[in-house]
Amino acid sequence: MSSATPEMIVKKEAHIGWMTFNNPLRMNAVTLDMWKAIPEIVADFEADPDIRVMVLTGAGDRAFVAGADISQFEENRSSADAVNSYDEISGRAFAAIAETKLPTIAMIHGYCIGGGLGIALSCDIRIAADHSTFAIPAAKLGLAYPLEGTHRLVEIVGPSFAKEIFYTARQFSAEEALQMGLINRSVEAKNLEQTTHAMCAQIAENAPLTVTAEKRIIDELVKEPGNFDRAKCEALAAECFSSEDYAEGRAAFMQKRKPQFKGR
């Protein structure tokens, strides 16, 4: 598919759906059109049975995403109504990434700032080049970070590190990000794509229903006390046990061959 805006590049290859933020002159800062395009891209990947994992990355080698495009703030975020409209559009984009049934990986190189970090936090896994830097500079702009993004940050790094990130508004290195659990892996820049491809290949070989079920179950388990949906988790597990893929997995194990999962 082609995106509704040239600022988003979409590619499908080897069971991977690639979503690339393509605004390199502004270090891939996200424009309103880019926010609008994200849910459409995610929906297209979800509808393609050949796509088993989604990777988000930035064009060029300077940035993953250096936040929202501040040059548009005067036009799109200068009044209460405009802010509400903008937040609704960007919120749908974050939710599309976070709630997709597909496993998602943020492949990060360079700056991962503000809304860019929010995009990365919406992904299941974050792999970063060792020169990458991370920050949420909301306190330097006088604005509040979206509630859902704050919640995801606290889930991932805990309240103490989240407060340090917000209070200082400083840039953290990949090493610091790894230590606080903000990213899963830090690798040499030259190995970033290879590492990401290798993980995608591992995921794509596995049963899609199991991957989706565990994604949903883990998301339930980290919800606030009282909001955990046990029935939903049990239904997801039951769907796996009754699937063709479970039968294929058992047969492949007995026959000492690699299983060919179909996602059904």
PDB file of C-alpha atoms in Angstrom:
ATOM      1  CA  MET A   1       0.000   0.000   0.000  1.00  0.00           C
ATOM      2  CA  SER A   2       1.004   3.630  -0.300  1.00  0.00           C
ATOM      3  CA  SER A   3       0.448   6.019   2.577  1.00  0.00           C
ATOM      4  CA  ALA A   4      -1.909   8.977   2.379  1.00  0.00           C
ATOM      5  CA  THR A   5       1.149  11.189   2.883  1.00  0.00           C
ATOM      6  CA  PRO A   6       4.672  10.904   1.441  1.00  0.00           C
ATOM      7  CA  GLU A   7       5.930  11.562   4.959  1.00  0.00           C
ATOM      8  CA  MET A   8       5.093   7.946   5.813  1.00  0.00           C
ATOM      9  CA  ILE A   9       6.788   5.120   3.894  1.00  0.00           C
ATOM     10  CA  VAL A  10       5.106   1.718   3.947  1.00  0.00           C
ATOM     11  CA  LYS A  11       6.772  -1.529   2.905  1.00  0.00           C
ATOM     12  CA  LYS A  12       5.957  -5.217   3.233  1.00  0.00           C
ATOM     13  CA  GLU A  13       8.627  -7.894   3.063  1.00  0.00           C
ATOM     14  CA  ALA A  14       9.253 -11.348   4.558  1.00  0.00           C
ATOM     15  CA  HIS A  15       6.248 -11.235   6.928  1.00  0.00           C
ATOM     16  CA  ILE A  16       7.305  -7.763   8.143  1.00  0.00           C
ATOM     17  CA  GLY A  17       5.291  -4.578   7.793  1.00  0.00           C
ATOM     18  CA  TRP A  18       7.640  -1.585   7.821  1.00  0.00           C
ATOM     19  CA  MET A  19       6.339   1.847   8.842  1.00  0.00           C
ATOM     20  CA  THR A  20       8.952   4.563   8.289  1.00  0.00           C
ATOM     21  CA  PHE A  21       8.561   8.154   9.492  1.00  0.00           C
ATOM     22  CA  ASN A  22       9.869  10.154   6.567  1.00  0.00           C
ATOM     23  CA  ASN A  23      10.478  13.765   7.524  1.00  0.00           C
ATOM     24  CA  PRO A  24      14.292  13.718   7.700  1.00  0.00           C
ATOM     25  CA  LEU A  25      14.797  17.465   7.254  1.00  0.00           C
ATOM     26  CA  ARG A  26      12.982  17.903  10.581  1.00  0.00           C
ATOM     27  CA  MET A  27      14.481  14.731  12.104  1.00  0.00           C
ATOM     28  CA  ASN A  28      11.245  12.858  11.344  1.00  0.00           C
ATOM     29  CA  ALA A  29       9.115  15.110  13.510  1.00  0.00           C
ATOM     30  CA  VAL A  30       5.495  13.983  13.198  1.00  0.00           C
ATOM     31  CA  THR A  31       3.107  16.251  11.313  1.00  0.00           C
ATOM     32  CA  LEU A  32      -0.674  16.149  11.640  1.00  0.00           C
ATOM     33  CA  ASP A  33      -0.931  14.232   8.356  1.00  0.00           C
ATOM     34  CA  MET A  34       1.521  11.649   9.679  1.00  0.00           C
ATOM     35  CA  TRP A  35      -0.539  11.166  12.841  1.00  0.00           C
ATOM     36  CA  LYS A  36      -3.635  10.684  10.687  1.00  0.00           C
ATOM     37  CA  ALA A  37      -1.920   8.111   8.473  1.00  0.00           C
ATOM     38  CA  ILE A  38      -0.740   5.813  11.288  1.00  0.00           C
ATOM     39  CA  PRO A  39      -4.076   4.074  12.068  1.00  0.00           C
ATOM     40  CA  GLU A  40      -4.657   3.434   8.354  1.00  0.00           C
ATOM     41  CA  ILE A  41      -1.228   1.835   7.968  1.00  0.00           C
ATOM     42  CA  VAL A  42      -1.706  -0.344  11.044  1.00  0.00           C
ATOM     43  CA  ALA A  43      -5.132  -1.477   9.805  1.00  0.00           C
ATOM     44  CA  ASP A  44      -3.667  -2.438   6.431  1.00  0.00           C
ATOM     45  CA  PHE A  45      -0.917  -4.518   8.061  1.00  0.00           C
ATOM     46  CA  GLU A  46      -3.463  -6.214  10.317  1.00  0.00           C
ATOM     47  CA  ALA A  47      -5.658  -7.115   7.347  1.00  0.00           C
ATOM     48  CA  ASP A  48      -2.769  -8.814   5.507  1.00  0.00           C
ATOM     49  CA  PRO A  49      -2.458 -12.456   6.661  1.00  0.00           C
ATOM     50  CA  ASP A  50       1.153 -12.532   5.439  1.00  0.00           C
ATOM     51  CA  ILE A  51       2.253  -9.832   7.914  1.00  0.00           C
ATOM     52  CA  ARG A  52       3.264 -11.253  11.292  1.00  0.00           C
ATOM     53  CA  VAL A  53       5.291  -8.431  12.829  1.00  0.00           C
ATOM     54  CA  MET A  54       5.412  -4.654  12.422  1.00  0.00           C
ATOM     55  CA  VAL A  55       8.539  -2.499  12.631  1.00  0.00           C
ATOM     56  CA  LEU A  56       8.485   1.264  13.128  1.00  0.00           C
ATOM     57  CA  THR A  57      11.570   3.302  12.264  1.00  0.00           C
ATOM     58  CA  GLY A  58      12.718   6.688  11.005  1.00  0.00           C
ATOM     59  CA  ALA A  59      14.201   7.727   7.663  1.00  0.00           C
ATOM     60  CA  GLY A  60      17.859   8.678   7.533  1.00  0.00           C
ATOM     61  CA  ASP A  61      20.403   8.094  10.268  1.00  0.00           C
ATOM     62  CA  ARG A  62      19.853  11.105  12.550  1.00  0.00           C
ATOM     63  CA  ALA A  63      16.577  10.292  14.242  1.00  0.00           C
ATOM     64  CA  PHE A  64      13.870   7.760  14.944  1.00  0.00           C
ATOM     65  CA  VAL A  65      11.328  10.493  15.621  1.00  0.00           C
ATOM     66  CA  ALA A  66      12.311  13.799  17.239  1.00  0.00           C
ATOM     67  CA  GLY A  67       8.821  14.481  18.583  1.00  0.00           C
ATOM     68  CA  ALA A  68       5.791  16.217  17.142  1.00  0.00           C
ATOM     69  CA  ASP A  69       6.452  18.895  14.530  1.00  0.00           C
ATOM     70  CA  ILE A  70       6.572  22.031  16.699  1.00  0.00           C
ATOM     71  CA  SER A  71       6.394  24.250  13.597  1.00  0.00           C
ATOM     72  CA  GLN A  72       2.722  23.230  13.341  1.00  0.00           C
ATOM     73  CA  PHE A  73       1.878  24.021  16.975  1.00  0.00           C
ATOM     74  CA  GLU A  74       0.846  27.630  16.315  1.00  0.00           C
ATOM     75  CA  GLU A  75      -1.658  26.430  13.730  1.00  0.00           C
ATOM     76  CA  ASN A  76      -2.785  23.166  15.327  1.00  0.00           C
ATOM     77  CA  ARG A  77      -2.223  23.535  19.096  1.00  0.00           C
ATOM     78  CA  SER A  78      -2.606  27.211  19.996  1.00  0.00           C
ATOM     79  CA  SER A  79      -6.144  27.097  21.457  1.00  0.00           C
ATOM     80  CA  ALA A  80      -8.004  24.713  23.750  1.00  0.00           C
ATOM     81  CA  ASP A  81     -10.206  23.411  20.922  1.00  0.00           C
ATOM     82  CA  ALA A  82      -7.209  22.952  18.625  1.00  0.00           C
ATOM     83  CA  VAL A  83      -5.284  21.128  21.344  1.00  0.00           C
ATOM     84  CA  ASN A  84      -8.227  18.802  21.979  1.00  0.00           C
ATOM     85  CA  SER A  85      -8.551  18.036  18.280  1.00  0.00           C
ATOM     86  CA  TYR A  86      -4.831  17.434  17.888  1.00  0.00           C
ATOM     87  CA  ASP A  87      -4.703  15.218  20.976  1.00  0.00           C
ATOM     88  CA  GLU A  88      -7.632  13.172  19.699  1.00  0.00           C
ATOM     89  CA  ILE A  89      -5.882  12.561  16.355  1.00  0.00           C
ATOM     90  CA  SER A  90      -2.507  11.730  17.898  1.00  0.00           C
ATOM     91  CA  GLY A  91      -4.244   9.631  20.556  1.00  0.00           C
ATOM     92  CA  ARG A  92      -5.828   7.462  17.864  1.00  0.00           C
ATOM     93  CA  ALA A  93      -2.374   6.954  16.358  1.00  0.00           C
ATOM     94  CA  PHE A  94      -0.812   5.905  19.673  1.00  0.00           C
ATOM     95  CA  ALA A  95      -3.748   3.579  20.365  1.00  0.00           C
ATOM     96  CA  ALA A  96      -3.523   1.974  16.925  1.00  0.00           C
ATOM     97  CA  ILE A  97       0.108   1.059  17.561  1.00  0.00           C
ATOM     98  CA  ALA A  98      -0.424  -0.053  21.162  1.00  0.00           C
ATOM     99  CA  GLU A  99      -3.586  -2.063  20.539  1.00  0.00           C
ATOM    100  CA  THR A 100      -2.752  -3.820  17.269  1.00  0.00           C
ATOM    101  CA  LYS A 101      -2.839  -7.610  17.398  1.00  0.00           C
ATOM    102  CA  LEU A 102       0.553  -7.672  15.686  1.00  0.00           C
ATOM    103  CA  PRO A 103       3.796  -7.728  17.676  1.00  0.00           C
ATOM    104  CA  THR A 104       5.528  -4.381  17.210  1.00  0.00           C
ATOM    105  CA  ILE A 105       9.181  -3.364  17.291  1.00  0.00           C
ATOM    106  CA  ALA A 106      10.582   0.159  17.385  1.00  0.00           C
ATOM    107  CA  MET A 107      13.924   0.190  15.555  1.00  0.00           C
ATOM    108  CA  ILE A 108      15.565   3.307  16.963  1.00  0.00           C
ATOM    109  CA  HIS A 109      18.580   5.236  15.743  1.00  0.00           C
ATOM    110  CA  GLY A 110      19.472   8.745  16.812  1.00  0.00           C
ATOM    111  CA  TYR A 111      16.972  11.025  18.489  1.00  0.00           C
ATOM    112  CA  CYS A 112      13.888   9.499  20.103  1.00  0.00           C
ATOM    113  CA  ILE A 113      12.285  12.522  21.713  1.00  0.00           C
ATOM    114  CA  GLY A 114       8.891  13.546  23.108  1.00  0.00           C
ATOM    115  CA  GLY A 115       6.134  12.147  20.945  1.00  0.00           C
ATOM    116  CA  GLY A 116       8.759  10.000  19.261  1.00  0.00           C
ATOM    117  CA  LEU A 117       9.459   8.305  22.564  1.00  0.00           C
ATOM    118  CA  GLY A 118       5.697   7.978  22.988  1.00  0.00           C
ATOM    119  CA  ILE A 119       5.559   6.112  19.681  1.00  0.00           C
ATOM    120  CA  ALA A 120       8.391   3.831  20.777  1.00  0.00           C
ATOM    121  CA  LEU A 121       6.675   3.221  24.133  1.00  0.00           C
ATOM    122  CA  SER A 122       3.526   2.182  22.255  1.00  0.00           C
ATOM    123  CA  CYS A 123       5.514  -0.654  20.679  1.00  0.00           C
ATOM    124  CA  ASP A 124       6.047  -4.012  22.368  1.00  0.00           C
ATOM    125  CA  ILE A 125       9.840  -4.063  21.930  1.00  0.00           C
ATOM    126  CA  ARG A 126      12.449  -1.330  21.480  1.00  0.00           C
ATOM    127  CA  ILE A 127      15.836  -2.004  19.854  1.00  0.00           C
ATOM    128  CA  ALA A 128      18.187   0.983  19.701  1.00  0.00           C
ATOM    129  CA  ALA A 129      21.507   1.863  18.139  1.00  0.00           C
ATOM    130  CA  ASP A 130      24.046   2.678  20.832  1.00  0.00           C
ATOM    131  CA  HIS A 131      24.294   6.313  19.730  1.00  0.00           C
ATOM    132  CA  SER A 132      20.595   6.949  20.288  1.00  0.00           C
ATOM    133  CA  THR A 133      19.294   9.514  22.765  1.00  0.00           C
ATOM    134  CA  PHE A 134      15.958   9.665  24.576  1.00  0.00           C
ATOM    135  CA  ALA A 135      14.042  12.505  26.224  1.00  0.00           C
ATOM    136  CA  ILE A 136      10.632  13.921  27.039  1.00  0.00           C
ATOM    137  CA  PRO A 137      11.130  17.710  27.029  1.00  0.00           C
ATOM    138  CA  ALA A 138       7.544  18.585  28.015  1.00  0.00           C
ATOM    139  CA  ALA A 139       8.765  20.612  31.006  1.00  0.00           C
ATOM    140  CA  LYS A 140      10.850  22.770  28.673  1.00  0.00           C
ATOM    141  CA  LEU A 141       7.791  23.552  26.533  1.00  0.00           C
ATOM    142  CA  GLY A 142       5.280  24.087  29.301  1.00  0.00           C
ATOM    143  CA  LEU A 143       2.906  21.369  28.146  1.00  0.00           C
ATOM    144  CA  ALA A 144       1.610  18.189  29.745  1.00  0.00           C
ATOM    145  CA  TYR A 145       2.514  14.816  28.274  1.00  0.00           C
ATOM    146  CA  PRO A 146      -0.488  12.670  27.212  1.00  0.00           C
ATOM    147  CA  LEU A 147      -1.906  10.546  30.021  1.00  0.00           C
ATOM    148  CA  GLU A 148      -1.676   7.263  28.125  1.00  0.00           C
ATOM    149  CA  GLY A 149       1.940   7.943  27.200  1.00  0.00           C
ATOM    150  CA  THR A 150       2.757   8.733  30.824  1.00  0.00           C
ATOM    151  CA  HIS A 151       1.053   5.520  31.908  1.00  0.00           C
ATOM    152  CA  ARG A 152       3.070   3.446  29.424  1.00  0.00           C
ATOM    153  CA  LEU A 153       6.304   5.072  30.569  1.00  0.00           C
ATOM    154  CA  VAL A 154       5.540   4.268  34.217  1.00  0.00           C
ATOM    155  CA  GLU A 155       4.659   0.662  33.276  1.00  0.00           C
ATOM    156  CA  ILE A 156       7.976   0.235  31.495  1.00  0.00           C
ATOM    157  CA  VAL A 157      10.499   2.047  33.712  1.00  0.00           C
ATOM    158  CA  GLY A 158       8.611   2.480  36.983  1.00  0.00           C
ATOM    159  CA  PRO A 159       7.540   5.701  38.732  1.00  0.00           C
ATOM    160  CA  SER A 160      10.964   6.811  39.968  1.00  0.00           C
ATOM    161  CA  PHE A 161      12.691   6.753  36.568  1.00  0.00           C
ATOM    162  CA  ALA A 162       9.567   8.219  34.945  1.00  0.00           C
ATOM    163  CA  LYS A 163       9.755  11.169  37.315  1.00  0.00           C
ATOM    164  CA  GLU A 164      13.451  11.663  36.570  1.00  0.00           C
ATOM    165  CA  ILE A 165      12.729  11.661  32.835  1.00  0.00           C
ATOM    166  CA  PHE A 166       9.927  14.229  33.205  1.00  0.00           C
ATOM    167  CA  TYR A 167      11.461  16.405  35.931  1.00  0.00           C
ATOM    168  CA  THR A 168      14.866  16.859  34.291  1.00  0.00           C
ATOM    169  CA  ALA A 169      13.673  16.871  30.647  1.00  0.00           C
ATOM    170  CA  ARG A 170      17.257  15.958  29.775  1.00  0.00           C
ATOM    171  CA  GLN A 171      18.512  13.588  27.101  1.00  0.00           C
ATOM    172  CA  PHE A 172      19.401  10.067  28.236  1.00  0.00           C
ATOM    173  CA  SER A 173      21.938   7.868  26.451  1.00  0.00           C
ATOM    174  CA  ALA A 174      21.160   4.416  25.086  1.00  0.00           C
ATOM    175  CA  GLU A 175      23.192   2.950  27.953  1.00  0.00           C
ATOM    176  CA  GLU A 176      21.072   4.783  30.508  1.00  0.00           C
ATOM    177  CA  ALA A 177      17.888   3.825  28.659  1.00  0.00           C
ATOM    178  CA  LEU A 178      18.932   0.163  28.767  1.00  0.00           C
ATOM    179  CA  GLN A 179      19.714   0.328  32.479  1.00  0.00           C
ATOM    180  CA  MET A 180      16.290   1.748  33.324  1.00  0.00           C
ATOM    181  CA  GLY A 181      14.479  -0.715  31.047  1.00  0.00           C
ATOM    182  CA  LEU A 182      13.344   1.937  28.599  1.00  0.00           C
ATOM    183  CA  ILE A 183      14.731  -0.150  25.715  1.00  0.00           C
ATOM    184  CA  ASN A 184      15.143  -3.918  25.323  1.00  0.00           C
ATOM    185  CA  ARG A 185      18.511  -3.862  23.565  1.00  0.00           C
ATOM    186  CA  SER A 186      21.295  -1.487  22.647  1.00  0.00           C
ATOM    187  CA  VAL A 187      23.428  -2.561  19.678  1.00  0.00           C
ATOM    188  CA  GLU A 188      26.095  -1.014  17.481  1.00  0.00           C
ATOM    189  CA  ALA A 189      24.504   1.120  14.790  1.00  0.00           C
ATOM    190  CA  LYS A 190      25.947  -1.083  12.048  1.00  0.00           C
ATOM    191  CA  ASN A 191      24.131  -4.085  13.549  1.00  0.00           C
ATOM    192  CA  LEU A 192      20.752  -2.439  14.173  1.00  0.00           C
ATOM    193  CA  GLU A 193      18.919  -3.635  11.065  1.00  0.00           C
ATOM    194  CA  GLN A 194      20.465  -7.100  11.235  1.00  0.00           C
ATOM    195  CA  THR A 195      19.433  -7.496  14.870  1.00  0.00           C
ATOM    196  CA  THR A 196      15.910  -6.287  14.104  1.00  0.00           C
ATOM    197  CA  HIS A 197      15.560  -8.589  11.096  1.00  0.00           C
ATOM    198  CA  ALA A 198      16.760 -11.547  13.152  1.00  0.00           C
ATOM    199  CA  MET A 199      14.190 -10.903  15.872  1.00  0.00           C
ATOM    200  CA  CYS A 200      11.434 -10.445  13.284  1.00  0.00           C
ATOM    201  CA  ALA A 201      12.373 -13.766  11.693  1.00  0.00           C
ATOM    202  CA  GLN A 202      12.172 -15.503  15.066  1.00  0.00           C
ATOM    203  CA  ILE A 203       8.753 -14.020  15.747  1.00  0.00           C
ATOM    204  CA  ALA A 204       7.425 -14.761  12.257  1.00  0.00           C
ATOM    205  CA  GLU A 205       8.355 -18.450  12.575  1.00  0.00           C
ATOM    206  CA  ASN A 206       6.160 -18.851  15.638  1.00  0.00           C
ATOM    207  CA  ALA A 207       2.408 -19.391  15.858  1.00  0.00           C
ATOM    208  CA  PRO A 208       0.670 -16.033  15.261  1.00  0.00           C
ATOM    209  CA  LEU A 209      -2.297 -16.918  17.470  1.00  0.00           C
ATOM    210  CA  THR A 210       0.035 -17.672  20.383  1.00  0.00           C
ATOM    211  CA  VAL A 211       1.978 -14.438  19.895  1.00  0.00           C
ATOM    212  CA  THR A 212      -1.234 -12.394  19.750  1.00  0.00           C
ATOM    213  CA  ALA A 213      -2.734 -14.225  22.732  1.00  0.00           C
ATOM    214  CA  GLU A 214       0.324 -13.613  24.887  1.00  0.00           C
ATOM    215  CA  LYS A 215       0.440  -9.973  23.826  1.00  0.00           C
ATOM    216  CA  ARG A 216      -3.174  -9.520  24.920  1.00  0.00           C
ATOM    217  CA  ILE A 217      -2.711 -11.500  28.132  1.00  0.00           C
ATOM    218  CA  ILE A 218       0.403  -9.548  29.153  1.00  0.00           C
ATOM    219  CA  ASP A 219      -1.428  -6.284  28.444  1.00  0.00           C
ATOM    220  CA  GLU A 220      -4.220  -7.482  30.747  1.00  0.00           C
ATOM    221  CA  LEU A 221      -1.807  -8.523  33.489  1.00  0.00           C
ATOM    222  CA  VAL A 222      -0.218  -5.078  33.754  1.00  0.00           C
ATOM    223  CA  LYS A 223      -3.531  -3.259  34.068  1.00  0.00           C
ATOM    224  CA  GLU A 224      -4.463  -1.554  37.319  1.00  0.00           C
ATOM    225  CA  PRO A 225      -5.843  -3.903  40.020  1.00  0.00           C
ATOM    226  CA  GLY A 226      -9.492  -4.697  39.400  1.00  0.00           C
ATOM    227  CA  ASN A 227      -9.306  -4.131  35.649  1.00  0.00           C
ATOM    228  CA  PHE A 228      -7.782  -7.530  34.809  1.00  0.00           C
ATOM    229  CA  ASP A 229     -10.113  -9.543  32.529  1.00  0.00           C
ATOM    230  CA  ARG A 230      -9.491 -13.198  33.399  1.00  0.00           C
ATOM    231  CA  ALA A 231     -12.286 -14.434  31.107  1.00  0.00           C
ATOM    232  CA  LYS A 232     -10.694 -12.681  28.140  1.00  0.00           C
ATOM    233  CA  CYS A 233      -7.318 -14.284  28.886  1.00  0.00           C
ATOM    234  CA  GLU A 234      -8.849 -17.736  29.249  1.00  0.00           C
ATOM    235  CA  ALA A 235     -10.727 -17.317  25.960  1.00  0.00           C
ATOM    236  CA  LEU A 236      -7.484 -16.365  24.186  1.00  0.00           C
ATOM    237  CA  ALA A 237      -5.752 -19.456  25.572  1.00  0.00           C
ATOM    238  CA  ALA A 238      -8.688 -21.667  24.565  1.00  0.00           C
ATOM    239  CA  GLU A 239      -8.544 -20.300  21.017  1.00  0.00           C
ATOM    240  CA  CYS A 240      -4.907 -21.387  20.769  1.00  0.00           C
ATOM    241  CA  PHE A 241      -5.646 -24.902  22.045  1.00  0.00           C
ATOM    242  CA  SER A 242      -8.451 -25.362  19.501  1.00  0.00           C
ATOM    243  CA  SER A 243      -6.477 -23.970  16.534  1.00  0.00           C
ATOM    244  CA  GLU A 244      -5.081 -25.699  13.471  1.00  0.00           C
ATOM    245  CA  ASP A 245      -1.699 -24.281  14.419  1.00  0.00           C
ATOM    246  CA  TYR A 246      -1.685 -26.212  17.704  1.00  0.00           C
ATOM    247  CA  ALA A 247      -2.354 -29.419  15.789  1.00  0.00           C
ATOM    248  CA  GLU A 248       0.430 -28.494  13.363  1.00  0.00           C
ATOM    249  CA  GLY A 249       2.810 -27.731  16.225  1.00  0.00           C
ATOM    250  CA  ARG A 250       2.208 -31.122  17.797  1.00  0.00           C
ATOM    251  CA  ALA A 251       2.609 -32.925  14.477  1.00  0.00           C
ATOM    252  CA  ALA A 252       5.816 -31.064  13.631  1.00  0.00           C
ATOM    253  CA  PHE A 253       7.290 -31.907  17.039  1.00  0.00           C
ATOM    254  CA  MET A 254       6.535 -35.624  16.616  1.00  0.00           C
ATOM    255  CA  GLN A 255       7.875 -35.624  13.052  1.00  0.00           C
ATOM    256  CA  LYS A 256      10.995 -33.637  14.026  1.00  0.00           C
ATOM    257  CA  ARG A 257      10.383 -30.912  11.438  1.00  0.00           C
ATOM    258  CA  LYS A 258       9.835 -27.151  11.498  1.00  0.00           C
ATOM    259  CA  PRO A 259       6.130 -26.265  11.891  1.00  0.00           C
ATOM    260  CA  GLN A 260       4.321 -24.312   9.175  1.00  0.00           C
ATOM    261  CA  PHE A 261       1.927 -22.080  11.052  1.00  0.00           C
ATOM    262  CA  LYS A 262      -1.007 -20.442   9.266  1.00  0.00           C
ATOM    263  CA  GLY A 263      -2.438 -18.220  11.978  1.00  0.00           C
ATOM    264  CA  ARG A 264      -5.671 -20.166  12.316  1.00  0.00           C
TER     265      ARG A 264
END
